[in-house]
PDB file of C-alpha atoms and ligand atoms in Angstrom:
ATOM      1  CA  UNK A1368      45.506  31.960 123.055  1.00  0.00           C
ATOM      2  CA  UNK A1369      47.724  31.433 125.914  1.00  0.00           C
ATOM      3  CA  UNK A1370      49.819  34.871 125.486  1.00  0.00           C
ATOM      4  CA  UNK A1371      46.283  36.921 124.572  1.00  0.00           C
ATOM      5  CA  UNK A1372      44.165  35.130 127.834  1.00  0.00           C
ATOM      6  CA  UNK A1373      47.545  35.014 130.247  1.00  0.00           C
ATOM      7  CA  UNK A1374      47.207  31.329 131.311  1.00  0.00           C
ATOM      8  CA  UNK A1375      49.369  28.672 132.146  1.00  0.00           C
ATOM      9  CA  UNK A1376      50.595  25.947 130.086  1.00  0.00           C
ATOM     10  CA  UNK A1377      52.420  23.500 131.598  1.00  0.00           C
ATOM     11  CA  UNK A1378      55.774  21.283 130.639  1.00  0.00           C
ATOM     12  CA  UNK A1379      53.068  19.772 127.556  1.00  0.00           C
ATOM     13  CA  UNK A1380      51.688  22.958 126.274  1.00  0.00           C
ATOM     14  CA  UNK A1381      48.289  21.445 127.632  1.00  0.00           C
ATOM     15  CA  UNK A1382      46.475  24.506 129.314  1.00  0.00           C
ATOM     16  CA  UNK A1383      47.021  24.351 133.627  1.00  0.00           C
ATOM     17  CA  UNK A1384      43.979  24.423 135.724  1.00  0.00           C
ATOM     18  CA  UNK A1385      43.952  26.881 138.755  1.00  0.00           C
ATOM     19  CA  UNK A1386      44.281  23.436 141.342  1.00  0.00           C
ATOM     20  CA  UNK A1387      43.702  20.027 139.813  1.00  0.00           C
ATOM     21  CA  UNK A1388      41.232  19.580 142.703  1.00  0.00           C
ATOM     22  CA  UNK A1389      39.832  22.366 144.111  1.00  0.00           C
ATOM     23  CA  UNK A1390      39.481  24.296 140.916  1.00  0.00           C
ATOM     24  CA  UNK A1391      39.261  21.839 138.351  1.00  0.00           C
ATOM     25  CA  UNK A1392      37.790  24.413 135.518  1.00  0.00           C
ATOM     26  CA  UNK A1393      39.507  27.610 136.337  1.00  0.00           C
ATOM     27  CA  UNK A1394      42.394  29.523 135.801  1.00  0.00           C
ATOM     28  CA  UNK A1395      44.555  31.213 137.902  1.00  0.00           C
ATOM     29  CA  UNK A1396      42.647  35.405 135.834  1.00  0.00           C
ATOM     30  CA  UNK A1397      39.366  34.957 136.810  1.00  0.00           C
ATOM     31  CA  UNK A1398      36.953  35.013 134.530  1.00  0.00           C
ATOM     32  CA  UNK A1399      38.640  32.462 132.211  1.00  0.00           C
ATOM     33  CA  UNK A1400      37.586  28.614 133.042  1.00  0.00           C
ATOM     34  CA  UNK A1401      38.355  25.492 130.885  1.00  0.00           C
ATOM     35  CA  UNK A1402      37.588  21.998 128.990  1.00  0.00           C
ATOM     36  CA  UNK A1403      38.485  19.447 126.582  1.00  0.00           C
ATOM     37  CA  UNK A1404      41.025  18.425 124.579  1.00  0.00           C
ATOM     38  CA  UNK A1405      43.119  21.961 125.505  1.00  0.00           C
ATOM     39  CA  UNK A1406      43.269  21.268 129.068  1.00  0.00           C
ATOM     40  CA  UNK A1407      44.790  17.700 128.264  1.00  0.00           C
ATOM     41  CA  UNK A1408      43.452  14.141 125.318  1.00  0.00           C
ATOM     42  CA  UNK A1409      40.626  12.763 127.685  1.00  0.00           C
ATOM     43  CA  UNK A1410      37.555  10.361 126.753  1.00  0.00           C
ATOM     44  CA  UNK A1411      34.280  12.356 125.036  1.00  0.00           C
ATOM     45  CA  UNK A1412      32.547  11.601 128.859  1.00  0.00           C
ATOM     46  CA  UNK A1413      34.470  13.463 130.752  1.00  0.00           C
ATOM     47  CA  UNK A1414      35.036  16.364 127.806  1.00  0.00           C
ATOM     48  CA  UNK A1415      31.282  16.733 128.294  1.00  0.00           C
ATOM     49  CA  UNK A1416      31.535  16.677 132.268  1.00  0.00           C
ATOM     50  CA  UNK A1417      33.662  19.438 132.252  1.00  0.00           C
ATOM     51  CA  UNK A1418      32.152  21.206 130.197  1.00  0.00           C
ATOM     52  CA  UNK A1419      29.330  20.886 132.334  1.00  0.00           C
ATOM     53  CA  UNK A1420      31.037  22.277 134.859  1.00  0.00           C
ATOM     54  CA  UNK A1421      32.732  25.356 133.152  1.00  0.00           C
ATOM     55  CA  UNK A1422      30.211  26.530 131.707  1.00  0.00           C
ATOM     56  CA  UNK A1423      28.343  26.208 135.747  1.00  0.00           C
ATOM     57  CA  UNK A1424      31.438  28.470 137.088  1.00  0.00           C
ATOM     58  CA  UNK A1425      30.386  30.791 133.605  1.00  0.00           C
ATOM     59  CA  UNK A1426      26.598  31.325 134.717  1.00  0.00           C
ATOM     60  CA  UNK A1427      27.315  31.751 138.279  1.00  0.00           C
ATOM     61  CA  UNK A1428      29.706  34.890 137.396  1.00  0.00           C
ATOM     62  CA  UNK A1429      27.306  36.225 135.259  1.00  0.00           C
ATOM     63  CA  UNK A1430      24.566  35.850 137.698  1.00  0.00           C
ATOM     64  CA  UNK A1431      26.234  38.275 139.812  1.00  0.00           C
ATOM     65  CA  UNK A1432      25.216  42.565 139.461  1.00  0.00           C
ATOM     66  CA  UNK A1433      28.533  43.161 140.442  1.00  0.00           C
ATOM     67  CA  UNK A1434      32.173  41.143 141.092  1.00  0.00           C
ATOM     68  CA  UNK A1435      33.053  41.464 144.529  1.00  0.00           C
ATOM     69  CA  UNK A1436      37.199  42.684 144.819  1.00  0.00           C
ATOM     70  CA  UNK A1437      39.677  41.847 147.139  1.00  0.00           C
ATOM     71  CA  UNK A1438      40.820  44.738 149.762  1.00  0.00           C
ATOM     72  CA  UNK A1439      44.529  44.107 148.846  1.00  0.00           C
ATOM     73  CA  UNK A1440      44.931  45.958 145.401  1.00  0.00           C
ATOM     74  CA  UNK A1441      47.750  47.734 144.385  1.00  0.00           C
ATOM     75  CA  UNK A1442      47.538  52.296 143.457  1.00  0.00           C
ATOM     76  CA  UNK A1443      49.557  54.186 142.147  1.00  0.00           C
ATOM     77  CA  UNK A1444      50.734  57.388 143.481  1.00  0.00           C
ATOM     78  CA  UNK A1445      50.381  59.274 140.466  1.00  0.00           C
ATOM     79  CA  UNK A1446      53.236  62.023 140.706  1.00  0.00           C
ATOM     80  CA  UNK A1447      55.844  59.252 140.818  1.00  0.00           C
ATOM     81  CA  UNK A1448      55.181  57.571 138.095  1.00  0.00           C
ATOM     82  CA  UNK A1449      57.580  58.104 135.663  1.00  0.00           C
ATOM     83  CA  UNK A1450      55.890  55.445 132.893  1.00  0.00           C
ATOM     84  CA  UNK A1451      58.745  52.877 132.419  1.00  0.00           C
ATOM     85  CA  UNK A1452      56.174  50.639 132.019  1.00  0.00           C
ATOM     86  CA  UNK A1453      58.018  48.285 134.358  1.00  0.00           C
ATOM     87  CA  UNK A1454      55.185  46.966 136.460  1.00  0.00           C
ATOM     88  CA  UNK A1455      53.167  46.411 133.376  1.00  0.00           C
ATOM     89  CA  UNK A1456      55.336  43.714 132.449  1.00  0.00           C
ATOM     90  CA  UNK A1457      55.887  41.893 135.538  1.00  0.00           C
ATOM     91  CA  UNK A1458      52.054  41.692 136.128  1.00  0.00           C
ATOM     92  CA  UNK A1459      50.745  38.121 134.995  1.00  0.00           C
ATOM     93  CA  UNK A1460      47.514  39.118 135.012  1.00  0.00           C
ATOM     94  CA  UNK A1461      47.028  42.438 132.864  1.00  0.00           C
ATOM     95  CA  UNK A1462      45.514  44.387 135.789  1.00  0.00           C
ATOM     96  CA  UNK A1463      47.556  47.648 134.854  1.00  0.00           C
ATOM     97  CA  UNK A1464      47.524  50.201 131.579  1.00  0.00           C
ATOM     98  CA  UNK A1465      49.065  53.259 130.774  1.00  0.00           C
ATOM     99  CA  UNK A1466      46.654  55.855 130.840  1.00  0.00           C
ATOM    100  CA  UNK A1467      46.816  59.484 129.099  1.00  0.00           C
ATOM    101  CA  UNK A1468      46.681  62.326 131.834  1.00  0.00           C
ATOM    102  CA  UNK A1469      46.779  65.690 131.590  1.00  0.00           C
ATOM    103  CA  UNK A1470      50.782  65.725 132.802  1.00  0.00           C
ATOM    104  CA  UNK A1471      51.448  62.663 130.842  1.00  0.00           C
ATOM    105  CA  UNK A1472      51.130  59.129 130.465  1.00  0.00           C
ATOM    106  CA  UNK A1473      50.730  57.225 133.884  1.00  0.00           C
ATOM    107  CA  UNK A1474      50.099  53.709 135.165  1.00  0.00           C
ATOM    108  CA  UNK A1475      46.482  52.914 136.332  1.00  0.00           C
ATOM    109  CA  UNK A1476      45.321  49.657 137.540  1.00  0.00           C
ATOM    110  CA  UNK A1477      42.028  47.898 137.522  1.00  0.00           C
ATOM    111  CA  UNK A1478      41.327  46.808 140.780  1.00  0.00           C
ATOM    112  CA  UNK A1479      39.007  43.852 139.472  1.00  0.00           C
ATOM    113  CA  UNK A1480      42.114  42.611 137.548  1.00  0.00           C
ATOM    114  CA  UNK A1481      44.731  42.535 140.303  1.00  0.00           C
ATOM    115  CA  UNK A1482      45.541  39.223 142.452  1.00  0.00           C
ATOM    116  CA  UNK A1483      47.503  41.836 145.067  1.00  0.00           C
ATOM    117  CA  UNK A1484      50.310  39.459 144.544  1.00  0.00           C
ATOM    118  CA  UNK A1485      52.971  42.787 144.239  1.00  0.00           C
ATOM    119  CA  UNK A1486      55.415  41.201 141.961  1.00  0.00           C
ATOM    120  CA  UNK A1487      54.930  45.224 140.197  1.00  0.00           C
ATOM    121  CA  UNK A1488      55.988  46.968 143.584  1.00  0.00           C
ATOM    122  CA  UNK A1489      59.525  45.348 143.040  1.00  0.00           C
ATOM    123  CA  UNK A1490      59.654  46.775 139.514  1.00  0.00           C
ATOM    124  CA  UNK A1491      58.939  50.436 140.070  1.00  0.00           C
ATOM    125  CA  UNK A1492      61.743  52.265 140.341  1.00  0.00           C
ATOM    126  CA  UNK A1493      60.242  55.158 141.881  1.00  0.00           C
ATOM    127  CA  UNK A1494      57.977  52.741 144.279  1.00  0.00           C
ATOM    128  CA  UNK A1495      55.545  54.613 142.452  1.00  0.00           C
ATOM    129  CA  UNK A1496      52.837  51.694 142.696  1.00  0.00           C
ATOM    130  CA  UNK A1497      51.742  50.387 145.483  1.00  0.00           C
ATOM    131  CA  UNK A1498      49.566  47.762 147.463  1.00  0.00           C
ATOM    132  CA  UNK A1499      47.080  48.530 149.739  1.00  0.00           C
ATOM    133  CA  UNK A1500      47.762  47.017 153.256  1.00  0.00           C
ATOM    134  CA  UNK A1501      50.970  45.860 152.792  1.00  0.00           C
ATOM    135  CA  UNK A1502      52.977  49.622 151.780  1.00  0.00           C
ATOM    136  CA  UNK A1503      56.496  49.398 153.029  1.00  0.00           C
ATOM    137  CA  UNK A1504      55.505  52.316 156.353  1.00  0.00           C
ATOM    138  CA  UNK A1505      52.510  48.987 157.176  1.00  0.00           C
ATOM    139  CA  UNK A1506      55.484  46.401 156.789  1.00  0.00           C
ATOM    140  CA  UNK A1507      58.894  47.894 158.916  1.00  0.00           C
ATOM    141  CA  UNK A1508      55.861  48.288 161.886  1.00  0.00           C
ATOM    142  CA  UNK A1509      55.034  44.789 161.992  1.00  0.00           C
ATOM    143  CA  UNK A1510      58.240  43.572 161.879  1.00  0.00           C
ATOM    144  CA  UNK A1511      59.049  46.213 165.164  1.00  0.00           C
ATOM    145  CA  UNK A1512      56.408  44.781 166.319  1.00  0.00           C
ATOM    146  CA  UNK A1513      57.495  40.918 166.006  1.00  0.00           C
ATOM    147  CA  UNK A1514      60.616  41.782 166.974  1.00  0.00           C
ATOM    148  CA  UNK A1515      60.666  44.326 169.771  1.00  0.00           C
ATOM    149  CA  UNK A1516      64.191  43.909 171.475  1.00  0.00           C
ATOM    150  CA  UNK A1517      66.289  44.357 167.769  1.00  0.00           C
ATOM    151  CA  UNK A1518      64.571  47.931 168.388  1.00  0.00           C
TER     152      UNK A1518
HETATM  153  S1  SF4 B 703      49.877  43.301 142.696  1.00  0.00           S
HETATM  154 FE1  SF4 B 703      50.240  41.470 141.221  1.00  0.00          FE
HETATM  155  S2  SF4 B 703      48.253  41.341 140.289  1.00  0.00           S
HETATM  156 FE2  SF4 B 703      48.174  43.630 141.002  1.00  0.00          FE
HETATM  157  S3  SF4 B 703      48.903  44.500 139.318  1.00  0.00           S
HETATM  158 FE3  SF4 B 703      50.411  44.409 140.343  1.00  0.00          FE
HETATM  159  S4  SF4 B 703      51.645  42.847 139.621  1.00  0.00           S
HETATM  160 FE4  SF4 B 703      49.013  42.827 138.764  1.00  0.00          FE
HETATM  161  S1  SF4 B 704      56.639  50.631 137.168  1.00  0.00           S
HETATM  162 FE1  SF4 B 704      56.133  52.253 138.529  1.00  0.00          FE
HETATM  163  S2  SF4 B 704      57.271  53.958 137.667  1.00  0.00           S
HETATM  164 FE2  SF4 B 704      56.806  52.345 135.678  1.00  0.00          FE
HETATM  165  S3  SF4 B 704      55.214  52.808 135.273  1.00  0.00           S
HETATM  166 FE3  SF4 B 704      54.684  51.521 136.633  1.00  0.00          FE
HETATM  167  S4  SF4 B 704      53.787  53.032 138.672  1.00  0.00           S
HETATM  168 FE4  SF4 B 704      54.865  54.252 136.872  1.00  0.00          FE
END
């Protein structure tokens, strides 16, 4: 299950919540919630309370007509993609897949799943995949602006 949904386990093999106080029934991946003994051994009253919490979080998500994604998500310069799948291996959220195009297979990013952590960028051998608002040019410009004495 953990591999299928790409969610974290703790060192004892139980599911790991995103944050013990701030997001106690959430996983790091959006739209997946936890409760009960899969979290850790607990009494039934605590399990029921946690189940209410998970159900509430789920209803909150399902009651929306649309989901707003962050603007800081990855995109692919398709002409530079060689379909090596290195970015797919790096992504912990299953946000990238190879799709068939008239020019062969190319990586594509699902912006609703992308968390903008940039891991895929570090693995891409051609620089085809990039994080919007954090391109190399933008980062270098920020460094130059912060360290004018080094120009
Ligand atoms: S930035 Fe992170 S979450 Fe988004 S596609 Fe790349 S590895 Fe996946
Ligand atoms: S790592 Fe780069 S070249 Fe390889 S599939 Fe991903 S975007 Fe394409």
